[in-house]
Short mmCIF file of C-alpha atoms in Angstrom, two decimals:
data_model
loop_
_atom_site.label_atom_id
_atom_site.label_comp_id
_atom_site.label_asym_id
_atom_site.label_seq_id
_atom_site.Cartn_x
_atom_site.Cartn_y
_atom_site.Cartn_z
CA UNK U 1 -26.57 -83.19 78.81
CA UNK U 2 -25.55 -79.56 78.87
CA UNK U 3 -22.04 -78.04 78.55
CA UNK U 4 -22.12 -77.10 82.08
CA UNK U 5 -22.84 -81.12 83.28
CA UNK U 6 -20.27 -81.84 80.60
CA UNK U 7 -17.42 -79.98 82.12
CA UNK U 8 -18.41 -80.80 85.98
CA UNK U 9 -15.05 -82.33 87.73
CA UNK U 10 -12.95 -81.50 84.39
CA UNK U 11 -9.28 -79.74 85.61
CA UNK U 12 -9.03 -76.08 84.30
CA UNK U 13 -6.76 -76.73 81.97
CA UNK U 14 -8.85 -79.17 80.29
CA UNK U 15 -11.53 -76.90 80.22
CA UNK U 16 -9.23 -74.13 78.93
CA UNK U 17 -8.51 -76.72 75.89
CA UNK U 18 -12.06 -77.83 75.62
CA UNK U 19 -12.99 -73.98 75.15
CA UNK U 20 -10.28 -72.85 72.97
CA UNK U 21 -11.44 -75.59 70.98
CA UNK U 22 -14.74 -74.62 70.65
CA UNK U 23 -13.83 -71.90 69.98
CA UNK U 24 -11.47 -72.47 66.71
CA UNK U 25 -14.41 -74.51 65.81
CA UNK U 26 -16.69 -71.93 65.91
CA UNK U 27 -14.54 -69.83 63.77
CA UNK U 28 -14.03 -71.88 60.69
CA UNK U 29 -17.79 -72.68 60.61
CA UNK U 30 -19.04 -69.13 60.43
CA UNK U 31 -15.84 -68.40 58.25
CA UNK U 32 -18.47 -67.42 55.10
CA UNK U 33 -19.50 -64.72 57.59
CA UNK U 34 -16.26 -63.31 58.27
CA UNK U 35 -14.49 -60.86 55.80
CA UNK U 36 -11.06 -61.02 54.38
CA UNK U 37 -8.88 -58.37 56.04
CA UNK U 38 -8.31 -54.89 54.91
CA UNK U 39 -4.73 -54.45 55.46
CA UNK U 40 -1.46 -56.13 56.71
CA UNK U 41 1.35 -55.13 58.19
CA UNK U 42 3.86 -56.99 56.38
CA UNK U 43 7.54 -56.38 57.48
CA UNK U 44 10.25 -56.38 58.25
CA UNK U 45 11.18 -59.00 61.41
CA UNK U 46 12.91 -56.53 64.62
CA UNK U 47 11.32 -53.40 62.75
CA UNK U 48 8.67 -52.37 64.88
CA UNK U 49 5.79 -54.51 63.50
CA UNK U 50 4.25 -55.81 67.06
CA UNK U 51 4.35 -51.70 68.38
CA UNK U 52 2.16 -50.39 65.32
CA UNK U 53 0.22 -53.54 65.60
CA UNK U 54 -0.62 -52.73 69.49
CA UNK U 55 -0.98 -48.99 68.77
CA UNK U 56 -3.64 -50.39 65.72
CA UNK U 57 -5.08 -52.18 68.03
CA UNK U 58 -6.06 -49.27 70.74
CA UNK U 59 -7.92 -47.70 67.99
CA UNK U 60 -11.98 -48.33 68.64
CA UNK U 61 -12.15 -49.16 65.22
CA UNK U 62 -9.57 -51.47 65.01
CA UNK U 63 -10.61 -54.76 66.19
CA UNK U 64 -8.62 -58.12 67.36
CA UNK U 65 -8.28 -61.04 65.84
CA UNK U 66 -10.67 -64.50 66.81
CA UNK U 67 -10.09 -66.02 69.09
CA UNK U 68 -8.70 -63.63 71.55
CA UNK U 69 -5.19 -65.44 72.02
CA UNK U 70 -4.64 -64.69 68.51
CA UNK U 71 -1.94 -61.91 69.23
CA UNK U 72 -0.83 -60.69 65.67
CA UNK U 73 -0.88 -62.94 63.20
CA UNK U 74 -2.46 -66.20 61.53
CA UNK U 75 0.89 -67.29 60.13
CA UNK U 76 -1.46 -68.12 56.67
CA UNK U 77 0.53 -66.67 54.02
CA UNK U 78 3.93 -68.47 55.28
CA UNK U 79 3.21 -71.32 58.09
CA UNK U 80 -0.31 -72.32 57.61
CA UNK U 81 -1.06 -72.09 53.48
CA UNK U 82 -2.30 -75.95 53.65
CA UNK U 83 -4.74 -75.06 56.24
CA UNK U 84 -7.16 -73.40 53.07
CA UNK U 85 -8.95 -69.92 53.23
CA UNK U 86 -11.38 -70.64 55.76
CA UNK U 87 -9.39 -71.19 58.17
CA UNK U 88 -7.62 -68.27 57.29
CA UNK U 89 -10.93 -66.36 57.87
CA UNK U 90 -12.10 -67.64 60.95
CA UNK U 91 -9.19 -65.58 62.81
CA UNK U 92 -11.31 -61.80 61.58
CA UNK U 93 -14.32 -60.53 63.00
CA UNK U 94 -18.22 -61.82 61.68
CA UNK U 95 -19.91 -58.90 59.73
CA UNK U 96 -22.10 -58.44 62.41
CA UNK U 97 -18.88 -57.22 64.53
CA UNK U 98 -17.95 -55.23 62.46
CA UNK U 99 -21.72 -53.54 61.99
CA UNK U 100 -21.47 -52.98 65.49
CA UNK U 101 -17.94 -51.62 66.32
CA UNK U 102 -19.49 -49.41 63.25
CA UNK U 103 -22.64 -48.27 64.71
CA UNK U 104 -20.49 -47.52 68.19
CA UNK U 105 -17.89 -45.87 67.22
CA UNK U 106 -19.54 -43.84 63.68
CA UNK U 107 -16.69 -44.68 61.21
CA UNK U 108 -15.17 -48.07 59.11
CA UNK U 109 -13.82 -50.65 60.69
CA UNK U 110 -10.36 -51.90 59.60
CA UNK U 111 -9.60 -55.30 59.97
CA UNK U 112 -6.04 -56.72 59.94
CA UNK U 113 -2.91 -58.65 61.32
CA UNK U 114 0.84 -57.93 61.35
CA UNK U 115 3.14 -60.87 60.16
CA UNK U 116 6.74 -59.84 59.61
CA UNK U 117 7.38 -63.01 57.32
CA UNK U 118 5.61 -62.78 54.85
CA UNK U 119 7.33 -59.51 53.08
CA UNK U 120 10.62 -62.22 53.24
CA UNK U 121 7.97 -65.14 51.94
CA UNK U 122 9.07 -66.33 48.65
CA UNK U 123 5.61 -66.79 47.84
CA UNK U 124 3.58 -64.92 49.81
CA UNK U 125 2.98 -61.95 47.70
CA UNK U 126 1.57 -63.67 44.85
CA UNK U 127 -0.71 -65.56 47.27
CA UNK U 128 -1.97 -62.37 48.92
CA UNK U 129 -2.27 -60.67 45.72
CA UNK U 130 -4.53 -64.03 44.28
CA UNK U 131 -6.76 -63.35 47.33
CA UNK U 132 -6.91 -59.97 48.67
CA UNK U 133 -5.92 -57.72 45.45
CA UNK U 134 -7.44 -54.70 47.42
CA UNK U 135 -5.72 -55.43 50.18
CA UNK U 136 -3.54 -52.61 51.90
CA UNK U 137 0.39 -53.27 52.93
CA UNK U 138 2.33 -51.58 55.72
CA UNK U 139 6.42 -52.30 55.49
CA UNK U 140 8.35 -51.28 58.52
CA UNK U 141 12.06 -51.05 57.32
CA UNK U 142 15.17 -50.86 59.60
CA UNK U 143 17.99 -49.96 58.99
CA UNK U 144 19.22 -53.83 57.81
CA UNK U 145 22.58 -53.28 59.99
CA UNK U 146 21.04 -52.84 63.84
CA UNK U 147 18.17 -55.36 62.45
CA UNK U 148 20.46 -58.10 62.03
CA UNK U 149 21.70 -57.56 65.39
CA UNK U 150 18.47 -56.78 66.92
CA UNK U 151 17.22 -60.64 65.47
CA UNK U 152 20.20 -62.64 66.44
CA UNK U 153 19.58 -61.29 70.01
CA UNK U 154 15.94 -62.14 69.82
CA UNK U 155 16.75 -65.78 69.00
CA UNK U 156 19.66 -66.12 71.38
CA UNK U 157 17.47 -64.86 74.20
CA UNK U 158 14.64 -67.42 72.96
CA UNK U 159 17.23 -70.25 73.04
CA UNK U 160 17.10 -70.82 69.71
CA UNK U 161 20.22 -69.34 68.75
CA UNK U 162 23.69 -71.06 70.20
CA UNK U 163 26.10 -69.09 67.50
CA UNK U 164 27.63 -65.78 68.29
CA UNK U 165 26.81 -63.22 66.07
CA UNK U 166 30.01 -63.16 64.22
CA UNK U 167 29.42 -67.01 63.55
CA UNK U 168 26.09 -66.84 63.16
CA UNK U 169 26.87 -64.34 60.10
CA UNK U 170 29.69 -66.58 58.51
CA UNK U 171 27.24 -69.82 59.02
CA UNK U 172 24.16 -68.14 57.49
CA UNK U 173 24.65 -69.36 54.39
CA UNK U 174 25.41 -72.82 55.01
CA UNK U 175 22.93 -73.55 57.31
CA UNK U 176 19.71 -71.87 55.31
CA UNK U 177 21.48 -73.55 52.01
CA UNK U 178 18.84 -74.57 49.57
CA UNK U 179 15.81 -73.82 51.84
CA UNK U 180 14.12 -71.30 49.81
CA UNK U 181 14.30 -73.35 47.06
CA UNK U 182 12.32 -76.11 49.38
CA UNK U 183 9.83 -73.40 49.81
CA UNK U 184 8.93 -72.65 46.81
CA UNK U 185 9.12 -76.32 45.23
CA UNK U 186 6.53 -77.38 47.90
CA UNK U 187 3.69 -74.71 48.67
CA UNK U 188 3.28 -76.43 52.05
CA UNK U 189 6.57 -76.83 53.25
CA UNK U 190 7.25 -74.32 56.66
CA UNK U 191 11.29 -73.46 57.32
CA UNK U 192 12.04 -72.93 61.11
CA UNK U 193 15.96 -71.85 59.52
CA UNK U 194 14.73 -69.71 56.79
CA UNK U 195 12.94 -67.41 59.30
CA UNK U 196 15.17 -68.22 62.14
CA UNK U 197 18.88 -67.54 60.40
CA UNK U 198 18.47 -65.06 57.77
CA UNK U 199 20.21 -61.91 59.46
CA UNK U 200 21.62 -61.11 56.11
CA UNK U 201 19.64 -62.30 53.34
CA UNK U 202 16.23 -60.45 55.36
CA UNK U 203 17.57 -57.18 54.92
CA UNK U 204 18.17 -57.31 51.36
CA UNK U 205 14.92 -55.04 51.35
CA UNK U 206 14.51 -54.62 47.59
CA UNK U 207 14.82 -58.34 46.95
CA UNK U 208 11.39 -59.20 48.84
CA UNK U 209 9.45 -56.14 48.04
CA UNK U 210 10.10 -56.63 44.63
CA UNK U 211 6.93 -59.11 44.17
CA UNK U 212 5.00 -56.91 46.06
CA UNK U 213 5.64 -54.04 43.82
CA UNK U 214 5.18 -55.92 40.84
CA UNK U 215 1.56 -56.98 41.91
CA UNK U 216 0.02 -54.36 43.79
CA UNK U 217 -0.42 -50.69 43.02
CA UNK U 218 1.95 -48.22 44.95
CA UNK U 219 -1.05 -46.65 46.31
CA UNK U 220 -1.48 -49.57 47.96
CA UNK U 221 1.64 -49.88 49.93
CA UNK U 222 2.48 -47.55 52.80
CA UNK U 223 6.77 -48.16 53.33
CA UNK U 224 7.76 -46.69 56.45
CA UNK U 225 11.23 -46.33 58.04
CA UNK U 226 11.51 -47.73 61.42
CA UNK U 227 12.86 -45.27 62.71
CA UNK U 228 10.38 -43.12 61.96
CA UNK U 229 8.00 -44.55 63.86
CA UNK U 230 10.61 -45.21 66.59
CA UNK U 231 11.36 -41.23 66.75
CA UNK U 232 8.13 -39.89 65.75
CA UNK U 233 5.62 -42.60 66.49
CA UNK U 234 2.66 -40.43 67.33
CA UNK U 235 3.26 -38.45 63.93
CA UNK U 236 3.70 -42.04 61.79
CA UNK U 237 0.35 -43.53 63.90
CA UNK U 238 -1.42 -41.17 62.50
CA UNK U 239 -0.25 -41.50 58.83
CA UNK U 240 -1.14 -44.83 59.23
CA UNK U 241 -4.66 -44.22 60.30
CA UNK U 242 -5.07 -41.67 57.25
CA UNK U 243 -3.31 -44.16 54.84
CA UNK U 244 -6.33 -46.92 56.39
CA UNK U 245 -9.17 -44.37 56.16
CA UNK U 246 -9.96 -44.43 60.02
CA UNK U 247 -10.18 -41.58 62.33
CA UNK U 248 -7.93 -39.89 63.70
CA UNK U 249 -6.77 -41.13 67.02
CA UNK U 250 -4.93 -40.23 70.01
CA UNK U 251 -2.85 -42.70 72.67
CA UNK U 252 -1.99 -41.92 75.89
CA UNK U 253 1.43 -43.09 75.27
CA UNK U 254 3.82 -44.98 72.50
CA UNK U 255 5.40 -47.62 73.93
CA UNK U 256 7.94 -49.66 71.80
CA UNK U 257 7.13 -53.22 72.94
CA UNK U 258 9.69 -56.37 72.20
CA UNK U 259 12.53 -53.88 72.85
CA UNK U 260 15.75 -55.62 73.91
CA UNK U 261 19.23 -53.68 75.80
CA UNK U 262 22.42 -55.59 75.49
CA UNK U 263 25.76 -55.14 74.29
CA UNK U 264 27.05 -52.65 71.54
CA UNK U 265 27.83 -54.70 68.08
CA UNK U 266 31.22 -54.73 67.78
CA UNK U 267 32.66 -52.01 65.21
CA UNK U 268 34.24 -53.91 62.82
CA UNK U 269 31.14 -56.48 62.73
CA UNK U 270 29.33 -53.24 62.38
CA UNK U 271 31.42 -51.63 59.26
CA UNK U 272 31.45 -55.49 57.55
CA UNK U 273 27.74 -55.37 57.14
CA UNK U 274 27.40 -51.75 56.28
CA UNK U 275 29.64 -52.41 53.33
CA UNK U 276 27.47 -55.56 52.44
CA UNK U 277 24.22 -53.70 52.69
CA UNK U 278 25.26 -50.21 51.10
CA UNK U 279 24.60 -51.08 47.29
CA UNK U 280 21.49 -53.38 48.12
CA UNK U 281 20.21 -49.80 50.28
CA UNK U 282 20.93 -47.48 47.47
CA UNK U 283 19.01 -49.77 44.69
CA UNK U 284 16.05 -49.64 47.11
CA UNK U 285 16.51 -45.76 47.61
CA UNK U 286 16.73 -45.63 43.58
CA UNK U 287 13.56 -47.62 43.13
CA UNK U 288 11.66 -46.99 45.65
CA UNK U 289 11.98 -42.80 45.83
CA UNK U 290 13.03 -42.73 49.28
CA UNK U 291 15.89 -41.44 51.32
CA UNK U 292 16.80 -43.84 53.95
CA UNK U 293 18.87 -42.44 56.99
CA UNK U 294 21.18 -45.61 57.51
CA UNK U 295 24.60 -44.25 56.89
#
């Protein structure tokens, strides 16, 4: 019987689960054919990750991830470890893709994903660095004041929030208490409150890139302000592309995508966390080299 008898008087939607199916099926049994990735765009959550991804993306030479639905990221390194690397592999492109896109477009292809978690990961940089030593890292960092804000108003919009912010921030504590101690006793454990309620602890910036700097050579790592690429995003696209080794390439526009309008934080929330975050910003400054514009 062929696919097409198969699927005669089947609902869409069964067929749409049928093919996705297929689909992820396909992907983990030609996983030996499909190379690691080349870079990842690693953090931070509410700092711009998903625009550089989609401007990545619109480069010829950049291709998506398999299957198509796959928007960003493969959750591996955080969500998914259990699921083993070839599963993890089956979301890039064969060899043969990328021979192709190759032979199209006359330069390297650069294959990756954007996953804002895993800089924040307690384990995810040794894992990465066990698998992909080569591998390149992007870190988008905001200013940790407007991007504690920025992702209690994501997860109030999404519902998943109930708090105010100024609760949210005197509850943070208590109600991530001892969870990333759970993920790091038990490599397959996944926290919906570590990644959900951390408006603090996630921009402690130096705290998580510290494994990351301890494994991987600084030529390695490409750290970016956000709001770099929020005022100058055509400028910081291509520094990207350079720091990748692709071609130069020029968008028609720079659109900042998961951007969200609401009310100003209120000022004395506001000077609260700037006093909380101003020795943890200059020990990043310090180590890192960089001058951070966050006053």
């Amino acid at each position: 019987m062929t696919i097409r008898d198969r699927l005669k008087g089947v609902v869409p939607h069964q067929v749409t689960h049928q093919v996705r199916s297929s689909l992820v099926r396909y992907g983990e049994r030609t996983s030996d054919r499909r190379p690691l990735p080349d870079f990842l765009i690693t953090g931070t959550k509410r700092g711009g990750t998903t625009s550089l991804w989609r401007y990545l993306l619109a480069h010829p030479l950049v291709p998506r991830l398999f299957p198509a639905w796959n928007t960003k990221t493969s959750h591996y390194f955080e969500e998914n470890w259990g699921r083993g690397e070839a599963w993890y592999r089956s979301h890039f492109p064969t060899v043969r893709h990328r021979q192709a896109l190759e032979r199209r477009h006359g330069g390297p292809v650069r294959v990756g994903e954007a996953a804002p978690l895993y800089m924040f990961h307690p384990l995810a940089a040794q894992r990465v660095a066990e698998l992909m030593p080569d591998v390149r890292l992007i870190f988008l960092l905001r200013d940790p004041v407007e991007r504690a804000y920025s992702h209690w108003k994501e997860r109030r919009t999404e519902g998943r929030e109930p708090l105010d912010f100024v609760e949210a921030l005197a509850r943070e504590e208590e109600r991530t208490a001892g969870e990333r101690e759970r993920l790091i006793a038990d490599p397959t454990y996944f926290s919906e409150a570590y990644d959900w309620y951390t408006y603090r602890a996630r921009g402690r910036y130096l705290e998580h890139l510290t494994p990351w700097l301890d494994r991987f050579d600084r030529s390695q790592l490409l750290i970016l302000p956000s709001e770099t690429l929020y005022a100058e995003p055509a400028a910081t696209y291509a520094r990207v592309l350079d720091f990748l080794g692709l071609p130069p390439h020029q968008l028609a526009a720079y659109e900042a995508h998961n951007h969200r309008r609401s009310s100003a934080m209120p000022e004395q929330v506001r000077e609260e966390l700037s006093a909380h975050f101003a020795p943890h910003n200059a020990a990043l400054e310090q180590r890192l080299g960089m001058r951070f514009d966050w006053s």
